[in-house]
GROMACS .gro file of C-alpha atoms in nm:
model
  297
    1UNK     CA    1  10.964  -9.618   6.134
    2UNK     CA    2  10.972 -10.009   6.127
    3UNK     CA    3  10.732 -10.229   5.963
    4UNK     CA    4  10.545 -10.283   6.226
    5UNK     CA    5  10.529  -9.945   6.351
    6UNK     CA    6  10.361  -9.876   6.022
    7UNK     CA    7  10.151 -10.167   5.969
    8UNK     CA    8  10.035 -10.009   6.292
    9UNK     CA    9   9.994  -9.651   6.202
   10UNK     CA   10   9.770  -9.767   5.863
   11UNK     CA   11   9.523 -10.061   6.122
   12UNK     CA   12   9.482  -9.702   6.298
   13UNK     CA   13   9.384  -9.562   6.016
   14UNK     CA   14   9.136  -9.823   5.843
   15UNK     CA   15   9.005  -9.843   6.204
   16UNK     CA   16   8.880  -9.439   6.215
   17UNK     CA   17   8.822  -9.421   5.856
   18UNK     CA   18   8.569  -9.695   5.822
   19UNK     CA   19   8.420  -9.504   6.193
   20UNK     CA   20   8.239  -9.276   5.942
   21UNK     CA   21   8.069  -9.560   5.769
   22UNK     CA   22   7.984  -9.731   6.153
   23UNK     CA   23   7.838  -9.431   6.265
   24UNK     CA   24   7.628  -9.425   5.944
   25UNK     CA   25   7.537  -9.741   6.087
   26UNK     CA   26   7.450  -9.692   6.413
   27UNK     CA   27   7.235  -9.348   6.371
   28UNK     CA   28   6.987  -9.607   6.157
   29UNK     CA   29   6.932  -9.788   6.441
   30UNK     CA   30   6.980  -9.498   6.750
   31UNK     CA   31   6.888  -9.139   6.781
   32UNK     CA   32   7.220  -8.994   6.714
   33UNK     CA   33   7.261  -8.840   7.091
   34UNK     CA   34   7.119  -9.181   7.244
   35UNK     CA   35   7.413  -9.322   7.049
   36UNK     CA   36   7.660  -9.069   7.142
   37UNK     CA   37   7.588  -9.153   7.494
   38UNK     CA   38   7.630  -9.481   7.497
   39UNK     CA   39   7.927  -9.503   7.298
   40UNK     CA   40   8.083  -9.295   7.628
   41UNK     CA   41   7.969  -9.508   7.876
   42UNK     CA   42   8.123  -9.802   7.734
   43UNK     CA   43   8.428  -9.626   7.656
   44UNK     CA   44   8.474  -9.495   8.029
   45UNK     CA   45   8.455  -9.868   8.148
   46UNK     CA   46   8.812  -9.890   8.156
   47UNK     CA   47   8.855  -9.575   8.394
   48UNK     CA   48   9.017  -9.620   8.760
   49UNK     CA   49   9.065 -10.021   8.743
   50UNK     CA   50   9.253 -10.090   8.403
   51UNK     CA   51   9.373  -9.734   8.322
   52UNK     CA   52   9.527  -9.483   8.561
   53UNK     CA   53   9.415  -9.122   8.589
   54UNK     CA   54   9.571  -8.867   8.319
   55UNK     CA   55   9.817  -8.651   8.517
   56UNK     CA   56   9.616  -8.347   8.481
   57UNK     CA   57   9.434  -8.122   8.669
   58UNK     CA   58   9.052  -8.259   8.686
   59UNK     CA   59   8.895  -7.884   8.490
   60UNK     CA   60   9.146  -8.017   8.155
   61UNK     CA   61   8.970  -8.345   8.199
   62UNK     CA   62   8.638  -8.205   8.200
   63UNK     CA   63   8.689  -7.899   7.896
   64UNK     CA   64   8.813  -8.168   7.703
   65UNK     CA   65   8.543  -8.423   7.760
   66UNK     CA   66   8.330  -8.168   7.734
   67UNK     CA   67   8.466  -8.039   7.341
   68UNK     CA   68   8.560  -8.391   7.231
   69UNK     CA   69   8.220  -8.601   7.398
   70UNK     CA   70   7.959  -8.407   7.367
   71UNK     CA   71   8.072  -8.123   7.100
   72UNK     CA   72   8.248  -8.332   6.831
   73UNK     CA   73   8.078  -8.641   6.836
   74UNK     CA   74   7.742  -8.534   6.953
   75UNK     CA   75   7.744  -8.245   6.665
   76UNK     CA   76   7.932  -8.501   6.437
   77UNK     CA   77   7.654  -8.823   6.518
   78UNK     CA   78   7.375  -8.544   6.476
   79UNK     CA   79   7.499  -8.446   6.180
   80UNK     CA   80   7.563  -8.799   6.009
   81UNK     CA   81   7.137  -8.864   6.114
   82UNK     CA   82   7.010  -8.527   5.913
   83UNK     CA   83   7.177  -8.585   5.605
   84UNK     CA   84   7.568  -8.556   5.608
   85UNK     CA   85   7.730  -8.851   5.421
   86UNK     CA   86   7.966  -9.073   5.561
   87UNK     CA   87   8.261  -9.002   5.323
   88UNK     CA   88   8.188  -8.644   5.310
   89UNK     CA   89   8.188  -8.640   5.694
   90UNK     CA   90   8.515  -8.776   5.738
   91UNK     CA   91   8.665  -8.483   5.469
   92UNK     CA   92   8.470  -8.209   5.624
   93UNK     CA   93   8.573  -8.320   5.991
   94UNK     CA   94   8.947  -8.236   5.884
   95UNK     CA   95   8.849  -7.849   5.914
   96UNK     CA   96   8.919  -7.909   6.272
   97UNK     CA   97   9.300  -7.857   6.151
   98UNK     CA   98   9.265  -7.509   6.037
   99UNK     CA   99   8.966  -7.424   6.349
  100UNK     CA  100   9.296  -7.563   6.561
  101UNK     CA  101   9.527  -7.353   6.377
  102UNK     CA  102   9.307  -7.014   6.395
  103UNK     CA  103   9.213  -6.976   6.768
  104UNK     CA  104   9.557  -7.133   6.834
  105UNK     CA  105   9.690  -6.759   6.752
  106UNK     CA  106   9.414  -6.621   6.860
  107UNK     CA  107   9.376  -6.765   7.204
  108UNK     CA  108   9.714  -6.877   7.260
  109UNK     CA  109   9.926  -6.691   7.069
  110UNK     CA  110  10.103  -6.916   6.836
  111UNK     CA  111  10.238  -6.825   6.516
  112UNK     CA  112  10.069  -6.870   6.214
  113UNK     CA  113  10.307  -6.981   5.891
  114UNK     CA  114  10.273  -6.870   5.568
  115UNK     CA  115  10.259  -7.265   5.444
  116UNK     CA  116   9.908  -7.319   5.709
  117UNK     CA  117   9.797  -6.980   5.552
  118UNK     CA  118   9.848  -7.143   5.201
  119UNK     CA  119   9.691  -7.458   5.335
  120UNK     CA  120   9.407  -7.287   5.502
  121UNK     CA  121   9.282  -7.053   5.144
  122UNK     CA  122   9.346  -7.428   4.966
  123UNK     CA  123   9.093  -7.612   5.210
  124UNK     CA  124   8.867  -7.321   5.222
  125UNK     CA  125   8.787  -7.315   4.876
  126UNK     CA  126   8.747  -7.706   4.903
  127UNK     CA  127   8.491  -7.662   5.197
  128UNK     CA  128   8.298  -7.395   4.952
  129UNK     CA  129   8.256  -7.608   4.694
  130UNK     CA  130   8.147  -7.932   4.916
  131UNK     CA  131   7.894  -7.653   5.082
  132UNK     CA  132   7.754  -7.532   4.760
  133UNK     CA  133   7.610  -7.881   4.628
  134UNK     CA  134   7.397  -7.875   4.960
  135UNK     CA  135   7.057  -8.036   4.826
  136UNK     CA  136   7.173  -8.283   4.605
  137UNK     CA  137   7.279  -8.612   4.812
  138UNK     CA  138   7.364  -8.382   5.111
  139UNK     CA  139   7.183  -8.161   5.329
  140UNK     CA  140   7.330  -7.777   5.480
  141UNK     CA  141   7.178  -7.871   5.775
  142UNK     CA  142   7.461  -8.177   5.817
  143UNK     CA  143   7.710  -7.942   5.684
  144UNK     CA  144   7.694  -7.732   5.951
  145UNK     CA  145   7.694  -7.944   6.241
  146UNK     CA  146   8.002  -8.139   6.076
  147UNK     CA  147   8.164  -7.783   6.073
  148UNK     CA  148   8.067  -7.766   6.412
  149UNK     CA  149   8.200  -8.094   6.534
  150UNK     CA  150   8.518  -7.966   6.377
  151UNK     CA  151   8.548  -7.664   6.596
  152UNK     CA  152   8.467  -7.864   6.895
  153UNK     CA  153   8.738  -8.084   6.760
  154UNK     CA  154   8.984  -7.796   6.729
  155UNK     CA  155   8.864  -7.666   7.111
  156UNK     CA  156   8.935  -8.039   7.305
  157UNK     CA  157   9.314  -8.008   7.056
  158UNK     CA  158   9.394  -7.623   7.231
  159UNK     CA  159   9.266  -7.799   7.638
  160UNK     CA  160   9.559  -8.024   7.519
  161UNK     CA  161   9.802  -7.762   7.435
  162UNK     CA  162   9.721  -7.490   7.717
  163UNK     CA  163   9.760  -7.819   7.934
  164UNK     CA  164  10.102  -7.869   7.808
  165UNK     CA  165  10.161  -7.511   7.790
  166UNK     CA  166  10.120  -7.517   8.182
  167UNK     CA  167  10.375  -7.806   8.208
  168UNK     CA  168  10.167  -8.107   8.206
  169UNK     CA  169  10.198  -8.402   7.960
  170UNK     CA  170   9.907  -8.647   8.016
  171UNK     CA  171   9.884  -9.014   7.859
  172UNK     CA  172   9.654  -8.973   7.540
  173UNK     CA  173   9.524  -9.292   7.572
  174UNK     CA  174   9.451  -9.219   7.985
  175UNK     CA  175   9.301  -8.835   7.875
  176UNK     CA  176   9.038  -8.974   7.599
  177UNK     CA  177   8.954  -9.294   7.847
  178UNK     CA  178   8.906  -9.030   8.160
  179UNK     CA  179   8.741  -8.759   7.997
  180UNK     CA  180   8.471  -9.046   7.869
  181UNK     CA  181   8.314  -9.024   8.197
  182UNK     CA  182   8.204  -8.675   8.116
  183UNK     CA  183   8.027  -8.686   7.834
  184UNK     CA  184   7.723  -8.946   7.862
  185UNK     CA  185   7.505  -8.769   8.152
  186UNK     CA  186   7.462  -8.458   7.922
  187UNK     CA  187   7.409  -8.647   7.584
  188UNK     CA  188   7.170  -8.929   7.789
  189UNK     CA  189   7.021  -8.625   7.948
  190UNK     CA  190   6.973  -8.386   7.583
  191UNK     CA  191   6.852  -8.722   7.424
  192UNK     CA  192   6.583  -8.767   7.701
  193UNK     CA  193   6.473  -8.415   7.603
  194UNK     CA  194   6.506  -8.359   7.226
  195UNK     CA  195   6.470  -8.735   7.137
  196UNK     CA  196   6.234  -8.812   7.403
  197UNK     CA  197   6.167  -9.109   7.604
  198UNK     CA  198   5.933  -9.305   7.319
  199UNK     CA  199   6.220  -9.248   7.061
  200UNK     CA  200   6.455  -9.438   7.317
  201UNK     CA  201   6.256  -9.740   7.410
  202UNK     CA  202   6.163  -9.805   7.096
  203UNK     CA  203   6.509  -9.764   6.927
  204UNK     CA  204   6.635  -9.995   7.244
  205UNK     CA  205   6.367 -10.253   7.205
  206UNK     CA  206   6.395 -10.266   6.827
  207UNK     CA  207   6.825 -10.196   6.792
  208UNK     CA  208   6.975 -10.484   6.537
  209UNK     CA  209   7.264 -10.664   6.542
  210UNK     CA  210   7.435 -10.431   6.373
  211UNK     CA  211   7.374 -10.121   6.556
  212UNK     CA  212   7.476 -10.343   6.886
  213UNK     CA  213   7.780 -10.389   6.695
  214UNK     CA  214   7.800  -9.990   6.565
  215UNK     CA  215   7.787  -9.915   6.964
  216UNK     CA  216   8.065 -10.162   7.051
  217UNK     CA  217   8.302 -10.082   6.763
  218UNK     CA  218   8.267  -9.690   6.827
  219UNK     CA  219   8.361  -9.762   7.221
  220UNK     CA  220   8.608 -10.035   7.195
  221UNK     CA  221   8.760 -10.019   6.864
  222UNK     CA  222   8.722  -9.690   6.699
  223UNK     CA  223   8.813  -9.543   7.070
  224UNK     CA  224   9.034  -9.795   7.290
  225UNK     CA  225   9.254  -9.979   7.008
  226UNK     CA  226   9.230  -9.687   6.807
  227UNK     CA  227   9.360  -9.459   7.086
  228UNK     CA  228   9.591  -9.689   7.243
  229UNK     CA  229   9.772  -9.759   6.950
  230UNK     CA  230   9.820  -9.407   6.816
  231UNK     CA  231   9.988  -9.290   7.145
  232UNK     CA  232  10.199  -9.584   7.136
  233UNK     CA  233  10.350  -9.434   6.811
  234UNK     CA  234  10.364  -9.089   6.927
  235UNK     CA  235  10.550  -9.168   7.216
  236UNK     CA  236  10.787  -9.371   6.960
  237UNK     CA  237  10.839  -9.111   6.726
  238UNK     CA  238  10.822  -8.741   6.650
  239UNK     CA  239  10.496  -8.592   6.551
  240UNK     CA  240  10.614  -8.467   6.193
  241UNK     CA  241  10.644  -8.905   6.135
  242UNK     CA  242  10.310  -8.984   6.273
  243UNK     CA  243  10.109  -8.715   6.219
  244UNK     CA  244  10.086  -8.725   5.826
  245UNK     CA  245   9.924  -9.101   5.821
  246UNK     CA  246   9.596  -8.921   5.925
  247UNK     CA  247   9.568  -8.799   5.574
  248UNK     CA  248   9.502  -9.089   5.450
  249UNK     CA  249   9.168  -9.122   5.708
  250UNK     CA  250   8.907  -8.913   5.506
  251UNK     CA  251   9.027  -9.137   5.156
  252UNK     CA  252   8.947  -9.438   5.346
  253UNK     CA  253   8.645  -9.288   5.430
  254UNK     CA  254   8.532  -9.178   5.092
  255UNK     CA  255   8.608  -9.551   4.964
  256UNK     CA  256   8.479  -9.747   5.250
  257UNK     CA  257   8.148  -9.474   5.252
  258UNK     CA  258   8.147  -9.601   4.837
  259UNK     CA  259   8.243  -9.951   4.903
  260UNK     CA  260   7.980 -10.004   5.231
  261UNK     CA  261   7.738  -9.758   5.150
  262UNK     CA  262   7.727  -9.697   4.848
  263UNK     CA  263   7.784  -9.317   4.847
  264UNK     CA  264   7.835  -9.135   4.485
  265UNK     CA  265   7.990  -8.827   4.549
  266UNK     CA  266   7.944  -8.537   4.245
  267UNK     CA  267   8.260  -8.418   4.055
  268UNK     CA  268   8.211  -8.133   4.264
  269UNK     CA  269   8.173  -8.269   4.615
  270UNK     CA  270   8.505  -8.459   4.472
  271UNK     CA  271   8.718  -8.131   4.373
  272UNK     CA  272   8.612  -7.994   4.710
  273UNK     CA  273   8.747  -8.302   4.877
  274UNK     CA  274   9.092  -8.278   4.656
  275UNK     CA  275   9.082  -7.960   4.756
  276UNK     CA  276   9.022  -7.979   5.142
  277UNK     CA  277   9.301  -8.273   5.134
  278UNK     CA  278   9.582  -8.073   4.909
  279UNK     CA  279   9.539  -7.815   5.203
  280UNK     CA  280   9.618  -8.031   5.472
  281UNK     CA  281   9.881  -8.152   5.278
  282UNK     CA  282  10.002  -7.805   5.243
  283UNK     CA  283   9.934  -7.752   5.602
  284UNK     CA  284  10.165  -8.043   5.752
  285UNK     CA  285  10.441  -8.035   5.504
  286UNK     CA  286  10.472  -7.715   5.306
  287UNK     CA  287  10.692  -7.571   5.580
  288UNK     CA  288  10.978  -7.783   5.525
  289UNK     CA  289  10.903  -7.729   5.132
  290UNK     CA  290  10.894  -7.381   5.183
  291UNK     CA  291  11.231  -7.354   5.373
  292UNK     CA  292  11.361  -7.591   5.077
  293UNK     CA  293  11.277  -7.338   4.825
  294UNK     CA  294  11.413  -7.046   5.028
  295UNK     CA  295  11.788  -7.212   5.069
  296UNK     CA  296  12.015  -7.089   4.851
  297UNK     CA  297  12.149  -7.337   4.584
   0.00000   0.00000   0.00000
């Protein structure tokens, strides 16, 4: 990859690892589905006069926006407002790697390798041991709707794949821009009715400067440059080059959650998080180690 290329590849990831720390920000300030639909209207804006249409059948458009709208970041917003740290968000969130990787095989058949296995018992252990220290500066209530963004996650990553499966190969950037226009009738409608109508006006009538700006950096920045720029590279280079930068997105959101927020994780919570990261690790790049140790000398 050039210099540029990767100067690139790390702005991408500063951009979504300091999200976590945004959205911290913005569920202050908005009920977390209030902000979850707003970030998608502003996001859609672009649809049908600056961006095309993906080439893909309209139902891919809508299970994805569907998953990746109002299941990851509706579950993953919720979550972040009842007690689910920034920097622990942005670990746990990377489950959606092994969720991808389990109902891949067993919804579309794909092989498992031995290395994701490895990966998977690694991060596993790492996801117990952030779970157990529920009650201290995190609550199980947020750990379980981060899990559950994470499936969601995993669910909008196998539309993609049974997409391409059928022979289509949509834009990234045009899929996430598209699909926006599902997702903020039913998270505007499910805040109306769990949040409720005084929560709204008076979040609205009272919403600071910098949950304006939490809104507009989720839509434009977090979403547009941050999407835009990350299909640039994929359509540069091979997955296996791109791919492992996104590592490095939960440790900017640990320091940025301890730099911005001041977050204190426990040396627990911090061996989970090891943990959870040496398994994606293992995940992306203990195949080719693997095959390395099985060549003869």
């Amino acid at each position: 990859m050039s210099f540029r290329d990767i100067a690139a590849a790390l702005l991408v990831v500063w951009v979504w690892g300091v999200n976590f720390v945004v959205i911290k920000w913005g569920v202050h300030d908005l009920p977390p589905l209030l902000l979850g639909g707003l970030r998608f209207v502003l996001a859609a804006l672009p649809a049908g006069w600056l961006i095309a249409r993906p080439a893909l059948p309209w139902p891919y458009v809508l299970a994805y926006g569907l998953s990746m709208g109002v299941g990851q970041f509706g579950l993953l917003f919720s979550a972040m407002a009842y007690g689910m740290p920034a920097g622990l968000a942005s670990v746990v969130l990377q489950a959606q790697a092994f969720f991808t990787l389990l109902l891949g095989g067993l919804w579309l058949g794909e092989r498992i390798a031995l290395a994701s296995l490895s990966g998977l018992l690694c991060a596993s252990v790492g996801l117990w041991l952030i779970a157990s220290t529920h009650g201290a500066n995190m609550t199980m209530l947020g750990f379980t709707l981060t899990l559950a963004a994470a499936l969601s996650w995993a669910l909008s990553n196998l539309v993609v794949r049974r997409a391409s499966q059928a022979g289509h190969r949509p834009d990234t950037l045009a899929l996430v821009v598209w699909a926006s226009l599902v997702p903020p009738l039913p998270l505007l409608a499910a805040s109306l009715l769990f949040e409720g109508p005084a929560r709204i006006g008076t979040a609205l009538a009272d919403l600071s400067w910098r949950g304006g700006l939490a809104v507009l950096y989720l839509a434009f920045i977090a979403t547009l440059v941050g999407y835009s720029v990350w299909s640039r590279l994929l359509t540069r280079y091979p997955a296996g080059k791109v791919a492992p930068f996104s590592l490095l997105v939960p440790a900017v959101g640990l320091c940025s959650a301890s730099w911005l927020l001041d977050e204190r994780l426990t040396m627990q919570q911090l061996a989970g998080s090891a943990c959870v990261l040496t398994g994606l690790l293992i995940h992306l790049s203990g195949g080719s180690l693997f095959a390395r140790l099985r060549r003869p000398a």
